[in-house]
Tab-separated table of C-alpha atoms and ligand atoms in Angstrom:
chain	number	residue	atom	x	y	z
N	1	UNK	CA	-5.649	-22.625	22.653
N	2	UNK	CA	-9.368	-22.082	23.286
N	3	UNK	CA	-10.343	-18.405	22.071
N	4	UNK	CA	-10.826	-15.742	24.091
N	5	UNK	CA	-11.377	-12.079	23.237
N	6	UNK	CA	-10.899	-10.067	26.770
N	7	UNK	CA	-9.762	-7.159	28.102
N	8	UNK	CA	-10.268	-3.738	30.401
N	9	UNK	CA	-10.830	-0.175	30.524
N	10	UNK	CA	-8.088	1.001	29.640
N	11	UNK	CA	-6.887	4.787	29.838
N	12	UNK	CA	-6.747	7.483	27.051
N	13	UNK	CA	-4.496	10.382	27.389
N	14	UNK	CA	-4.103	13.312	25.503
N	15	UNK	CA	-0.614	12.451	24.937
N	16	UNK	CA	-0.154	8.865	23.926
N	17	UNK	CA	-3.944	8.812	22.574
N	18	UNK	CA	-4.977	5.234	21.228
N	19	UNK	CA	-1.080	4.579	21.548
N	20	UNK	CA	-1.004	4.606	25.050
N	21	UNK	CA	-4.380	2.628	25.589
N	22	UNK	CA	-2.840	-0.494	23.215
N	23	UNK	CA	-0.069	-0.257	25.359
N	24	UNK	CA	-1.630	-0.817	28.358
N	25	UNK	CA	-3.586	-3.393	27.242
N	26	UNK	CA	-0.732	-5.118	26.038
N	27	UNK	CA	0.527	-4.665	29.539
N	28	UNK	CA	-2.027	-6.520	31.076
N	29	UNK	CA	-1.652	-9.707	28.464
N	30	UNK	CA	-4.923	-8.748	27.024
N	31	UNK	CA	-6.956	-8.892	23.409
N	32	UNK	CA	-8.755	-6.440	23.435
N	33	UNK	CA	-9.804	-2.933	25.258
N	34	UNK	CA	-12.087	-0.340	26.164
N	35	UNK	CA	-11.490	3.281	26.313
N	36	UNK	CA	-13.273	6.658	26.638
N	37	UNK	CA	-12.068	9.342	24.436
N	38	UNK	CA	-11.236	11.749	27.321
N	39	UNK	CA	-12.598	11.657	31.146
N	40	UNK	CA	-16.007	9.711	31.438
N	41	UNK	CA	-17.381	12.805	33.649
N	42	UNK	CA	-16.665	15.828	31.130
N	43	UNK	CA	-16.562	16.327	27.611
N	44	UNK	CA	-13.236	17.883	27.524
N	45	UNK	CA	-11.875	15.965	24.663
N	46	UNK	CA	-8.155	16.403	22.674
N	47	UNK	CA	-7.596	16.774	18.826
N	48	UNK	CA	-6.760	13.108	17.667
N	49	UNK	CA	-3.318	12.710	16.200
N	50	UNK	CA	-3.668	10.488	12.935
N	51	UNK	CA	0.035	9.266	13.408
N	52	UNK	CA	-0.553	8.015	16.702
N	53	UNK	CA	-3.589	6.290	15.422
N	54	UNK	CA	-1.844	4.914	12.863
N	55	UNK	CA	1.107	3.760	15.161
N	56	UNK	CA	-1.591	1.894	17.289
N	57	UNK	CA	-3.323	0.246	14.471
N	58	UNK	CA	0.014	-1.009	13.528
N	59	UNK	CA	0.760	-1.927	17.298
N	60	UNK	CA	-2.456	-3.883	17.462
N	61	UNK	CA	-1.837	-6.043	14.488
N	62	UNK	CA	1.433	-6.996	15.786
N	63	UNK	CA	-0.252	-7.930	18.790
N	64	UNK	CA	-3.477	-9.985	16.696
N	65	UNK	CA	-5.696	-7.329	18.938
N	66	UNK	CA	-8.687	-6.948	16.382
N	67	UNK	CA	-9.804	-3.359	15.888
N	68	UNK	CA	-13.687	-5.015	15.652
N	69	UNK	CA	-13.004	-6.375	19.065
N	70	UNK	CA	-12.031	-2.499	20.508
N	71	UNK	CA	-14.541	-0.634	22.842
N	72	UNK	CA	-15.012	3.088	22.877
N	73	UNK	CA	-17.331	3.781	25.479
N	74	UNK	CA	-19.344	7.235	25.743
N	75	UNK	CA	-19.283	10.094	28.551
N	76	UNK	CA	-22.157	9.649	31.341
N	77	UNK	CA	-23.111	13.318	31.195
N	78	UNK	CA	-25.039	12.232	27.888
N	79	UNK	CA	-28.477	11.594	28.896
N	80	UNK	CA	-30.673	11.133	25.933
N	81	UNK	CA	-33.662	10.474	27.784
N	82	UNK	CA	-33.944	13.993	29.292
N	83	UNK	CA	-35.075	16.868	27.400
N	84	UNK	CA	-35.104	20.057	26.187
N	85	UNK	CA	-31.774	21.464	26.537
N	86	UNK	CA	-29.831	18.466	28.306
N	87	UNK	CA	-31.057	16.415	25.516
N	88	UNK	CA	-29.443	18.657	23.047
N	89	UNK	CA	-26.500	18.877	24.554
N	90	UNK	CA	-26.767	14.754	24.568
N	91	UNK	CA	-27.079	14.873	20.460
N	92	UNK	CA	-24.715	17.617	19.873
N	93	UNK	CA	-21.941	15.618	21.770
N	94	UNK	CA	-22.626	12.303	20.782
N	95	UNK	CA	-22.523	13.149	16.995
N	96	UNK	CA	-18.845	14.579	17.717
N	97	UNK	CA	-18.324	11.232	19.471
N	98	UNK	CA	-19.241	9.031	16.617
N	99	UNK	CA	-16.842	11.175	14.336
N	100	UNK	CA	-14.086	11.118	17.141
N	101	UNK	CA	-14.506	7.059	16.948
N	102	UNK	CA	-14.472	7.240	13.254
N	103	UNK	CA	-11.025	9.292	13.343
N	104	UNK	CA	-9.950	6.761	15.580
N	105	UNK	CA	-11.129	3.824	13.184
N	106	UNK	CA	-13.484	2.331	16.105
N	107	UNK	CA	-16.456	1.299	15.494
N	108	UNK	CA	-18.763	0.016	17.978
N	109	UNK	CA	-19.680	2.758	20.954
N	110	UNK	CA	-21.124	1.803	24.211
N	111	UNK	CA	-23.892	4.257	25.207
N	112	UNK	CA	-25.951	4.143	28.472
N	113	UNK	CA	-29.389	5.206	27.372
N	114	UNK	CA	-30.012	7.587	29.669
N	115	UNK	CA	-32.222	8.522	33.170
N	116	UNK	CA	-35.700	9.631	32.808
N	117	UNK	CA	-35.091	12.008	35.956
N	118	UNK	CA	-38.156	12.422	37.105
N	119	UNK	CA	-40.233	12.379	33.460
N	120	UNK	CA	-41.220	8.966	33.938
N	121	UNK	CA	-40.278	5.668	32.040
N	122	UNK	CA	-42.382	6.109	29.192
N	123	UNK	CA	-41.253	9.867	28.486
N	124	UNK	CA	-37.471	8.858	29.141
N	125	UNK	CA	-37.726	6.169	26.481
N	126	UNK	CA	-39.605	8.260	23.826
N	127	UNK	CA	-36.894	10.637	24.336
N	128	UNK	CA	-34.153	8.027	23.541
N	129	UNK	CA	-35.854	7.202	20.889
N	130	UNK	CA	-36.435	10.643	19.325
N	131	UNK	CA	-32.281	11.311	20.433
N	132	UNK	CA	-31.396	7.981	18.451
N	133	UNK	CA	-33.381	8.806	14.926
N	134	UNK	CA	-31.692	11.981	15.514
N	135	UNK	CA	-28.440	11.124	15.663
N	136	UNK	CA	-28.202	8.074	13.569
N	137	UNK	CA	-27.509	8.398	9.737
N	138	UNK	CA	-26.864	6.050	6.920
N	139	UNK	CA	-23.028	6.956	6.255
N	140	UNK	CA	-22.079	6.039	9.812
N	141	UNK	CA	-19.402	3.079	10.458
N	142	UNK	CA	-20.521	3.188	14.074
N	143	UNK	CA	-23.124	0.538	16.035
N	144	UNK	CA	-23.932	2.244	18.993
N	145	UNK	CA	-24.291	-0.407	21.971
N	146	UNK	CA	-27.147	0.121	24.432
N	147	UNK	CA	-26.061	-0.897	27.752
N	148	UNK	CA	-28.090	-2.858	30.031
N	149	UNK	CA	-28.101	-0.824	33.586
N	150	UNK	CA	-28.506	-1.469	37.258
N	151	UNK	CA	-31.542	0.902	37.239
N	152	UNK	CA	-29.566	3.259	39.596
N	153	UNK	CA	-31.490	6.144	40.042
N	154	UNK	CA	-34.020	6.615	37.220
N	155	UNK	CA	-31.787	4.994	34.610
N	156	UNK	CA	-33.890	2.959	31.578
N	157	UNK	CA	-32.469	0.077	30.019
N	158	UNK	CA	-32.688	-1.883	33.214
N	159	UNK	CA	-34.830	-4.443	31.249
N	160	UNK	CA	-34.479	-6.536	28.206
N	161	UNK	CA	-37.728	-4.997	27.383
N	162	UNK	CA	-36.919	-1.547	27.511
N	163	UNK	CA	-33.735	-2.382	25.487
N	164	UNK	CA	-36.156	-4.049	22.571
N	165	UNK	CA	-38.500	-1.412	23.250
N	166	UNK	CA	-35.820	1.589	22.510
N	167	UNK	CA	-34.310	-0.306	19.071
N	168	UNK	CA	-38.092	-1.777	18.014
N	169	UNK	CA	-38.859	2.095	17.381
N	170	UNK	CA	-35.301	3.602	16.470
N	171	UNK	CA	-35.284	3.621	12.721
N	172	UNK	CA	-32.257	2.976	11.583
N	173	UNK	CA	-31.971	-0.463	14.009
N	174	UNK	CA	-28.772	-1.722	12.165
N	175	UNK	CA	-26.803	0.654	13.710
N	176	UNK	CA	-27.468	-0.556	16.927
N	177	UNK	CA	-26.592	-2.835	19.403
N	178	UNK	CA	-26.426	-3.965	22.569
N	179	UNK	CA	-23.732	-4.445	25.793
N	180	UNK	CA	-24.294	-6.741	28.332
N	181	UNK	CA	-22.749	-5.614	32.277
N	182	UNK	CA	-22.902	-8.664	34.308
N	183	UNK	CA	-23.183	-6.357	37.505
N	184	UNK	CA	-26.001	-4.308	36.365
N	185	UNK	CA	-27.942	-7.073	34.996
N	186	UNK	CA	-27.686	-8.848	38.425
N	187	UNK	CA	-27.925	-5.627	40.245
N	188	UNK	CA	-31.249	-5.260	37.959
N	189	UNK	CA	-32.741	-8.512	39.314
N	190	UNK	CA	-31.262	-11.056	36.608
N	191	UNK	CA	-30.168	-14.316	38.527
N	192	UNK	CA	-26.207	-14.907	36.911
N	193	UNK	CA	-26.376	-18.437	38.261
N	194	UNK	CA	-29.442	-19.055	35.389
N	195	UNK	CA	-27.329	-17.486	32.645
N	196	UNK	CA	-28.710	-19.983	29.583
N	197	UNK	CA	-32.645	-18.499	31.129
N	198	UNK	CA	-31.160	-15.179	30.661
N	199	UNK	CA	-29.861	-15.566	27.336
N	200	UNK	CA	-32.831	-17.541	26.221
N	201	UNK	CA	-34.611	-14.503	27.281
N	202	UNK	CA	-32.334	-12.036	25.286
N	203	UNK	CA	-32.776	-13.259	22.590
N	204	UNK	CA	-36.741	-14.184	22.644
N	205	UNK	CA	-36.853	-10.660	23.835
N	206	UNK	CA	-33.911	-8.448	21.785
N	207	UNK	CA	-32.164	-11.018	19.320
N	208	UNK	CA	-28.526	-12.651	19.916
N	209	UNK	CA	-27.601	-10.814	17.073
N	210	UNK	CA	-27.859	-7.783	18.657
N	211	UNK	CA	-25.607	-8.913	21.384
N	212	UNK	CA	-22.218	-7.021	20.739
N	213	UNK	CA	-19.705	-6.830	23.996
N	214	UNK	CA	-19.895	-7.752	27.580
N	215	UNK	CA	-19.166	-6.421	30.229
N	216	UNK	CA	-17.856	-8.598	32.936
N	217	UNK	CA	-17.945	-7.503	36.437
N	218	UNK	CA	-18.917	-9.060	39.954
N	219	UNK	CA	-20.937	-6.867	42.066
N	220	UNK	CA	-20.658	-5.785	45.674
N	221	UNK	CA	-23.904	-5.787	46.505
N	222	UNK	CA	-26.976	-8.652	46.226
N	223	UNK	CA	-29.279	-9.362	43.222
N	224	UNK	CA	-32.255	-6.933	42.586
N	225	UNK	CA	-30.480	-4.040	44.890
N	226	UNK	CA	-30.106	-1.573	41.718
N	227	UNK	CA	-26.704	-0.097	43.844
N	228	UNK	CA	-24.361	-0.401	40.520
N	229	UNK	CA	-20.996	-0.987	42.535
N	230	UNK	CA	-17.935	-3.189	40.609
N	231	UNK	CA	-16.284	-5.957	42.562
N	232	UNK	CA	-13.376	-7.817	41.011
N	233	UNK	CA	-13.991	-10.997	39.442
N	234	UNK	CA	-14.791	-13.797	42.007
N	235	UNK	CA	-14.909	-11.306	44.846
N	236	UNK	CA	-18.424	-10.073	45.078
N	237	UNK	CA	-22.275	-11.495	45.016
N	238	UNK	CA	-22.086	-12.920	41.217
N	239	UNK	CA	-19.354	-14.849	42.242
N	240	UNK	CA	-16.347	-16.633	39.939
N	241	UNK	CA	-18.057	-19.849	39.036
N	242	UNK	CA	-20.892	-17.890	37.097
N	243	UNK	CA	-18.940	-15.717	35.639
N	244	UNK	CA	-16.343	-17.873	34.237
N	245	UNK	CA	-19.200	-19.576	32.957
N	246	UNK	CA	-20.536	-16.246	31.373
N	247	UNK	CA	-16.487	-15.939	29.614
N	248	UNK	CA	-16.409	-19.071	28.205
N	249	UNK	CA	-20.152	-19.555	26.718
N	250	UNK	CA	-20.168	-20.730	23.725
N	251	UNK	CA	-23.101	-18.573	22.421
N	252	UNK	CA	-20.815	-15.263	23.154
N	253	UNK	CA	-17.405	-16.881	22.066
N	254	UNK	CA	-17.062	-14.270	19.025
N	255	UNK	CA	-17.580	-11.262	21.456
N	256	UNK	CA	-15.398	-9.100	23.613
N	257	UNK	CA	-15.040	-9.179	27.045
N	258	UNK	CA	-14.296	-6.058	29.106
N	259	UNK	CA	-13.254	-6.142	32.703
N	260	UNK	CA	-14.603	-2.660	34.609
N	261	UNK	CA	-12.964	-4.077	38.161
N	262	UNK	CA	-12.019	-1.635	40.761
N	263	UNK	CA	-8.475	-0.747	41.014
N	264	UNK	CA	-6.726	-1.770	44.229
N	265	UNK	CA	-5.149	0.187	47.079
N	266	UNK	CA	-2.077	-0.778	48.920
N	267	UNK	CA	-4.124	-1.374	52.511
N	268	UNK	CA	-7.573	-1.195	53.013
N	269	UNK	CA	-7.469	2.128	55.081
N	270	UNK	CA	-5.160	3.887	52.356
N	271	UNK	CA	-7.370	4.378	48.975
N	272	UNK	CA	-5.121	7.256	47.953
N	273	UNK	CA	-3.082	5.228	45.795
N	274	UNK	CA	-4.735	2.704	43.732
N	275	UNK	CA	-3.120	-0.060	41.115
N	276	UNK	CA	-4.987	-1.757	38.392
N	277	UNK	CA	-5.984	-5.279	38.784
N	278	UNK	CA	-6.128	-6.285	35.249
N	279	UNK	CA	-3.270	-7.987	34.496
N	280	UNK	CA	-3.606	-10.682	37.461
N	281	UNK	CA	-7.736	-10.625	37.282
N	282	UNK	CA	-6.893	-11.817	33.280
N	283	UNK	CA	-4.431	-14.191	34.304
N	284	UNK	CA	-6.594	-15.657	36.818
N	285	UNK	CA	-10.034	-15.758	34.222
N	286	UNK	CA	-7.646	-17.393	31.630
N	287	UNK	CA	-6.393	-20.328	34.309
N	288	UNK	CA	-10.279	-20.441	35.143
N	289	UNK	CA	-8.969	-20.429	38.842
N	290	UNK	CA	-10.252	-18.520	41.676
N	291	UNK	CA	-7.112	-16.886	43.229
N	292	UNK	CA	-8.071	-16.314	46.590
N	293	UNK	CA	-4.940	-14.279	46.721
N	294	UNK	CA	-5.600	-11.678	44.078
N	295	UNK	CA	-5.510	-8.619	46.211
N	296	UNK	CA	-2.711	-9.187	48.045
N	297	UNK	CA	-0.423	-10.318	44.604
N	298	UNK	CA	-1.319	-7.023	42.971
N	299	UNK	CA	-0.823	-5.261	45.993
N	300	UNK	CA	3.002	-6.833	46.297
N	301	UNK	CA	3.465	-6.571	42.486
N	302	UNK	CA	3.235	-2.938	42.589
N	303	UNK	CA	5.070	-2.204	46.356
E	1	FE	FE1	-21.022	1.639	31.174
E	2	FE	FE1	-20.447	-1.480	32.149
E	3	ZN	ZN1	-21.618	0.013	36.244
């Protein structure tokens, strides 16, 4: 069987911790996951139980789920490229992140770099920087994985350049990395149907070997609109042809895959109520067959 390392977000409770996440994953036939430590939106975040930990480890082996191939990704509210007192906050909770990922025996952290709101590219990127060579040190098990974004907003790192600009003057570049969103790099203005151009480009521009996860999602909306809105796989602008293509390319074979899809509701009036599409969208990327019918399977499989 051809190799394959993907997954999807996957949720962390206070509860179940890492436990519960491996579970799910398992749930949706995958090989790896991603997970946030608490919500995305706050930085309320539980005491991590060592046994459950430990029980998951063990789960994961069982399960030939590689603990290298595991995503934590961090809050939004950090915004490293603001400053002052926002920035500090940034620091002071990204440091307890790295040692929350550490507890957890993760080690690779996806970070959006952050929104100049307002201070101007150059600023916001300086302030990244500074952020980064503040919070980086030797001893740390952690690579911290830039993402590349859809340039909602005022967000930087919409551009390979920026990326390459923001590790060219972090000091400590070995602890860094990079993760690749399909969406926002087409929602940036990156053509997906070009994808050996684009990774030509990365690595002329950043280095392949900075290249550390991807994150596969279509995207509702059309090239260069900078909206940031998931589709599932095969359902939006990107379409499934280039991203299947993206999945299986040999360059990014060793890497993880993580599926960020919208969940589903039971009608399209109803979006009280919604399901997770994982375990049919995997299914589907591992028969490399457009199912036309996705929506309405996952809909009857959880009716
Ligand atoms: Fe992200
Ligand atoms: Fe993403
Ligand atoms: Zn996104």
């Amino acid at each position: 069987m051809e190799k394959l390392i993907i997954g999807s977000h996957v949720s962390f409770n206070k509860k179940d911790q890492l436990l519960g996440s491996v579970k799910e994953a398992i749930s949706y036939k995958a090989t790896t996951f991603m997970f946030y430590t608490g919500a995305p939106q706050n930085t309320n975040r539980c005491l991590i139980d060592n046994n459950l930990t430990n029980e998951a480890l063990k789960l994961m082996k069982e399960n030939n789920i590689r603990k290298e191939d595991v995503i934590v990704h961090a809050p939004y509210i950090i915004n490293l490229a603001n400053k002052g007192e926002k920035q500090e906050f940034g620091i002071r909770f990204l440091k307890e992140e790295i040692k929350r990922c550490e507890q957890l025996k993760m080690d690779k952290l996806v970070l959006h770099p952050g929104s100049h709101v307002g201070l101007g590219e150059s600023e916001g990127l300086k302030n990244i920087v500074s952020a980064l060579n503040e919070v980086l040190n030797d001893n740390m098990n952690i690579t911290i994985c830039l993402e590349t974004m859809a340039g909602k907003g005022s967000e930087l790192g919409t551009t390979f350049e920026e990326i390459k600009y923001i590790i060219d003057h972090t000091n400590l570049k070995n602890k860094l990395g990079v993760c690749l969103d399909t969406c926002h790099i087409h929602d940036g203005g990156y053509d997906l149907n070009n994808f050996d151009e684009i990774l030509k480009q990365f690595d002329n521009i950043i280095g392949l070997n900075y290249l550390k996860c991807i994150h596969i999602n279509d995207s509702k909306n059309l090239i260069n609109t900078h909206k940031d809105r998931h589709e599932n796989v095969g359902f939006g602008k990107i379409g499934f042809d280039a991203l299947i293509k993206i999945i299986y390319h040999p360059l990014l074979k060793e890497l993880p895959k993580i599926l960020e899809t919208p969940y589903i509701s039971m009608t399209d009036s109803d979006k009280q109520k919604v399901y997770p599409p994982y375990k049919f969208e995997i299914a589907m990327i591992k028969e490399k067959k457009f199912n036309p019918n996705l929506i309405k399977d996952i809909r009857s499989y959880y009716k």
